[in-house]
Tab-separated table of C-alpha atoms in Angstrom:
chain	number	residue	atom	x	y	z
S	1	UNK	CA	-66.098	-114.929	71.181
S	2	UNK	CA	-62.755	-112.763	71.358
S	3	UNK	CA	-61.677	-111.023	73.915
S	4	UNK	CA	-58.648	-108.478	74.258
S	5	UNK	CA	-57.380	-108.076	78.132
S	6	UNK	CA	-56.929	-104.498	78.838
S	7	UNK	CA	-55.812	-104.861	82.430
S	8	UNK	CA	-54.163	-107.684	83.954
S	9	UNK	CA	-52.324	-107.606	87.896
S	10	UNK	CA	-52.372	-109.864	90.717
S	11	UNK	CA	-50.138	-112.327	92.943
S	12	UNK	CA	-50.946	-114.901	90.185
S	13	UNK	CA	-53.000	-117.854	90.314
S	14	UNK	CA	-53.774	-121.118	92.754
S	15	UNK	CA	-54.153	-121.242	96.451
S	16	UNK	CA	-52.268	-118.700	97.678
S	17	UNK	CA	-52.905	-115.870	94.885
S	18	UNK	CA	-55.229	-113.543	93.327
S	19	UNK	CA	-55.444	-112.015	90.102
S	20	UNK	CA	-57.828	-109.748	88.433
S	21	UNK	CA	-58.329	-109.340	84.171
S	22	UNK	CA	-60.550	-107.278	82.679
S	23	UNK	CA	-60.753	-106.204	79.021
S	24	UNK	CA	-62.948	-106.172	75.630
S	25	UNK	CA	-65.098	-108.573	74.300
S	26	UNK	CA	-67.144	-109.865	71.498
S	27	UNK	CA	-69.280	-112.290	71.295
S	28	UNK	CA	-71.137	-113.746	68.112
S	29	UNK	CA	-74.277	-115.494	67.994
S	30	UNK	CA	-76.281	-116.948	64.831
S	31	UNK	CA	-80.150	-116.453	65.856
S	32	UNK	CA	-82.599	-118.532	65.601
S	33	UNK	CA	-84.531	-119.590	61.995
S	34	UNK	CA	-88.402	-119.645	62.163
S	35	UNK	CA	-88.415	-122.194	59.599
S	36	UNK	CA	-86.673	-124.324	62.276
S	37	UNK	CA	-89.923	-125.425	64.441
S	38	UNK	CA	-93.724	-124.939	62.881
S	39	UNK	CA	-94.237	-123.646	66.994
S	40	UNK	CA	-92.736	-120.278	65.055
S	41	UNK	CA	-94.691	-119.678	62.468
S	42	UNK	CA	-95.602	-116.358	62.135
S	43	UNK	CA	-92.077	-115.359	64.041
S	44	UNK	CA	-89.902	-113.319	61.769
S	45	UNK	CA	-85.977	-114.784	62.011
S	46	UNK	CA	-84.042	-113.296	64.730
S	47	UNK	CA	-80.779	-112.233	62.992
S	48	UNK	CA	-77.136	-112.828	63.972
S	49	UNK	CA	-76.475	-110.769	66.599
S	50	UNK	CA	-72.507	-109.073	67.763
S	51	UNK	CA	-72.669	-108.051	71.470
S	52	UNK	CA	-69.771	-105.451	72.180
S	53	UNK	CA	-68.491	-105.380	75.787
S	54	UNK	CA	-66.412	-106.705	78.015
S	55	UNK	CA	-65.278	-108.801	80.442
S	56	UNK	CA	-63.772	-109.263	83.762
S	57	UNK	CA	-62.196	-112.157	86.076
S	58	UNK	CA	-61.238	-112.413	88.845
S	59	UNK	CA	-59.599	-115.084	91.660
S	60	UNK	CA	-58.432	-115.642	95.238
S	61	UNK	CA	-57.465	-118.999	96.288
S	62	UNK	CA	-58.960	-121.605	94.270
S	63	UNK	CA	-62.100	-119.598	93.585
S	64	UNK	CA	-62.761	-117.568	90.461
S	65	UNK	CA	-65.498	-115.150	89.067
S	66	UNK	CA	-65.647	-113.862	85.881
S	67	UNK	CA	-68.396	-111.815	83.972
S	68	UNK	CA	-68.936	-111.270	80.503
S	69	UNK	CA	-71.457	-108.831	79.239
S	70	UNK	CA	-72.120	-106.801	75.617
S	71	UNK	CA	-74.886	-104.977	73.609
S	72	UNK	CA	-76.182	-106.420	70.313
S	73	UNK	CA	-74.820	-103.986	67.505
S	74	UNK	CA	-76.091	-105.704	64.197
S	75	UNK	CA	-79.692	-105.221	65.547
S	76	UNK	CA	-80.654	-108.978	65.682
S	77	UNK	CA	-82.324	-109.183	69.077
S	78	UNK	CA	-80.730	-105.239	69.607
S	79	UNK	CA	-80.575	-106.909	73.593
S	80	UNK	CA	-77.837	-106.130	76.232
S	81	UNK	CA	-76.693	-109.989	78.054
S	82	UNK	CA	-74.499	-110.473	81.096
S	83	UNK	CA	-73.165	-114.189	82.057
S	84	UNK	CA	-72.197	-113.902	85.832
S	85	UNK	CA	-70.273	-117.094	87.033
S	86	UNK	CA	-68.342	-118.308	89.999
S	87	UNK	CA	-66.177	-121.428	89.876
S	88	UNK	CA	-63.601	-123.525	91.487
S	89	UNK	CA	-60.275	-124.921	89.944
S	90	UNK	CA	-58.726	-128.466	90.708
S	91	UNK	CA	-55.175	-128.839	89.947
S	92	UNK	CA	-53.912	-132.125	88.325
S	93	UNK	CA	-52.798	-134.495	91.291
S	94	UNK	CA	-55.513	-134.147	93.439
S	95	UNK	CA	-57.936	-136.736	91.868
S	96	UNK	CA	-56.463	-138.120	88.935
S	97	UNK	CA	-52.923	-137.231	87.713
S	98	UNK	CA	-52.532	-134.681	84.696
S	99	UNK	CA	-56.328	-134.414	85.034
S	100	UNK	CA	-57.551	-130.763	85.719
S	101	UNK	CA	-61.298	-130.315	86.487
S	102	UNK	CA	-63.336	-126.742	86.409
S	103	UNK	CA	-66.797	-126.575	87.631
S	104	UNK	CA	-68.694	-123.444	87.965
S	105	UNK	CA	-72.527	-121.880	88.405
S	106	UNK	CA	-73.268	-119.093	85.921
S	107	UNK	CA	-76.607	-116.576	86.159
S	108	UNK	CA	-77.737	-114.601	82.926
S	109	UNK	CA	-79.005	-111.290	83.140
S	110	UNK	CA	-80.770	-109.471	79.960
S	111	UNK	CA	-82.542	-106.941	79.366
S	112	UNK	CA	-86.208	-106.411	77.657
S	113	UNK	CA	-84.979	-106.517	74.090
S	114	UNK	CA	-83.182	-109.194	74.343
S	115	UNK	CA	-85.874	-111.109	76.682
S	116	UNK	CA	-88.843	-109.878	74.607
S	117	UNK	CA	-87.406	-111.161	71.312
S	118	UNK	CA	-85.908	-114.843	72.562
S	119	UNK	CA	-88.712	-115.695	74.536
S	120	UNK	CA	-91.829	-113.336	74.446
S	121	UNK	CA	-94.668	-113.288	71.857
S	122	UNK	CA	-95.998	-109.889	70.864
S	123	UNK	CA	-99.427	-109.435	69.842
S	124	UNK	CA	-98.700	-109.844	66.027
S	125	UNK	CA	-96.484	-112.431	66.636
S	126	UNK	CA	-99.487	-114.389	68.594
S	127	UNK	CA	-102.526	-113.359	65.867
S	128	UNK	CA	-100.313	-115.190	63.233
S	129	UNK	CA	-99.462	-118.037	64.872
S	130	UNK	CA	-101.107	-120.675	67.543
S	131	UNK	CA	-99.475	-119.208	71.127
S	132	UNK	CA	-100.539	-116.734	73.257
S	133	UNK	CA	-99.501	-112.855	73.932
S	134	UNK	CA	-96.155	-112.806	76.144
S	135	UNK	CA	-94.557	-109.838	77.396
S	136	UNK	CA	-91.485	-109.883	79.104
S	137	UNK	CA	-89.176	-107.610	81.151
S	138	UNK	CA	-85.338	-107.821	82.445
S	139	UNK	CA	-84.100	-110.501	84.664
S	140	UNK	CA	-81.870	-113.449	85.390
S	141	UNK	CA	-83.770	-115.981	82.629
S	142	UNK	CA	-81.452	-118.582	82.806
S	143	UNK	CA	-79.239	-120.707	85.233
S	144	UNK	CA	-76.413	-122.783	84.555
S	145	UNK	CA	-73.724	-125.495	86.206
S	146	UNK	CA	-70.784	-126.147	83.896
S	147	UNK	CA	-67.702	-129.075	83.936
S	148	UNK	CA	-64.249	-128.284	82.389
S	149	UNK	CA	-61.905	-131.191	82.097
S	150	UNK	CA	-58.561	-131.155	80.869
S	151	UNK	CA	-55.655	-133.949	80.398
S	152	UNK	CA	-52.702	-133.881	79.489
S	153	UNK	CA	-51.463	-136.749	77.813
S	154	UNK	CA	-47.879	-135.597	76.725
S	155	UNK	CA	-46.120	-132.308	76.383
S	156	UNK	CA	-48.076	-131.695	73.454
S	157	UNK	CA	-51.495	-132.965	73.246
S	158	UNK	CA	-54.075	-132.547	75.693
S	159	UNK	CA	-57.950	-133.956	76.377
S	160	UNK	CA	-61.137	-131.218	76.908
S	161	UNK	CA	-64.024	-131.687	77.455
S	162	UNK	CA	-66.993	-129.675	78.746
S	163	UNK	CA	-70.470	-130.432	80.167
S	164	UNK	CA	-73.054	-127.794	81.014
S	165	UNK	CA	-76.691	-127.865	81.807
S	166	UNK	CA	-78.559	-125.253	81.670
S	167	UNK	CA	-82.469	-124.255	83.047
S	168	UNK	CA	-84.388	-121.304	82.279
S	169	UNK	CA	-85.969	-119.889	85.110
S	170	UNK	CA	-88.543	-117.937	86.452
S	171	UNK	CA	-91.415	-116.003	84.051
S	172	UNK	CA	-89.334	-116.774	80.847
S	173	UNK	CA	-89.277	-120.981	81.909
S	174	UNK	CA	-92.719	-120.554	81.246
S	175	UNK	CA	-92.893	-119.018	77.819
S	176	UNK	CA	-95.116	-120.406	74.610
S	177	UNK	CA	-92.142	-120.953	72.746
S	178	UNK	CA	-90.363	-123.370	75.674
S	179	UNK	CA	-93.848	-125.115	77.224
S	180	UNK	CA	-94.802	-125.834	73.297
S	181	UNK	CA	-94.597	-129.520	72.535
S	182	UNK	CA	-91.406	-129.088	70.665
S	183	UNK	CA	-89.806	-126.218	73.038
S	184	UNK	CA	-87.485	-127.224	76.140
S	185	UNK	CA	-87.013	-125.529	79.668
S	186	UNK	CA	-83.932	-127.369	79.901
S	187	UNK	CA	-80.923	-128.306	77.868
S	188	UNK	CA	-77.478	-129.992	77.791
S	189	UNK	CA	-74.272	-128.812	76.082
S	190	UNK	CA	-71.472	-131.232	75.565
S	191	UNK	CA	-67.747	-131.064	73.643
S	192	UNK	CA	-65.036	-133.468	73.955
S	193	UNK	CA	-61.380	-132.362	71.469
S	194	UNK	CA	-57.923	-132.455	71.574
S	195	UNK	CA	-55.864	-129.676	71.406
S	196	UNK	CA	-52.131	-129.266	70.852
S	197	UNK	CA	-49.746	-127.071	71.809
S	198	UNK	CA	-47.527	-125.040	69.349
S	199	UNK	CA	-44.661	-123.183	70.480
S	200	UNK	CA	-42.732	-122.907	74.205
């Protein structure tokens, strides 16, 4: 994703700030292959999909919230999707020197198209392959808890890592394509790099 901050004011950041950043944003994502997982066949591919948006953060103290949100304009699941999280930020020092550590609780919000195509299964889609009809509406369909970790070794170079695990939820948990016997309600995300810094 890229994003372009459009406004940016505030105190500044830690305990006894607040800032707010809001902007435009893009997000990319690839789609999914039916060729993947024989649980599709009969799916056509969903294509890579752009959503144009934006985005907007906010923080007081040592809490943040920040939402990201765009509409699918290269008509791959042609879906609007909103990522709604609240987190916390530790400063290095308070557990482990030059360690910072970023936890946070995100909701997703989409809309029918984009809900209907990830996780429903229209009637054609159903007569050509082994699951059932599924129709789906708008909602929160998924639920996540994230961990950002950085450390700095040096000046320079710097530890991340990430954790997140996310859970769909409510009527799209139980849809044919995530109860099938290759299909997951559930799912874990994790990164470790190193990054280094260029310039002052």
């Amino acid at each position: 994703a890229l994003s372009y901050p459009l406004i940016d004011i505030g105190e500044g950041r830690g305990p006894d700030g607040w800032s707010l950043t809001a902007g435009a944003r893009a997000g990319f994502d690839f789609g999914r292959d039916s060729d993947d997982s024989s649980t599709l066949n009969g799916f056509d591919d969903i294509s890579a999909s752009l959503l144009a948006g934006g985005f907007l953060r906010a923080t007081s103290g040592v809490i943040g919230m920040n939402i990201e949100a765009g509409q699918d304009v290269l008509n791959g699941h042609n879906g609007f999707n909103a990522d709604i999280s609240i987190g916390t930020f530790i400063p290095p020092g308070v557990l482990v020197d030059n360690l910072t550590i970023r936890p946070a609780l995100t909701l997703s919000w989409a809309d029918k198209n984009y809900t209907q195509a990830i996780y429903g299964v229209t009637a054609q889609q159903a007569a050509a392959s082994a699951l059932p009809q599924y129709d789906l509406g708008e909602g929160f369909h998924r639920a996540s808890a994230s961990l950002i970790t950085g450390y700095q070794i040096d000046d320079l170079w710097a530890l991340n890592g990430i954790v997140s695990y996310r859970e769909y939820i409510g009527d799209y948990r139980d849809s044919p394509i995530l109860q099938a016997p290759d299909g997951a309600t559930s799912d874990v995300f994790m990164l470790l790099g190193i990054s280094r810094r260029f310039g002052r």
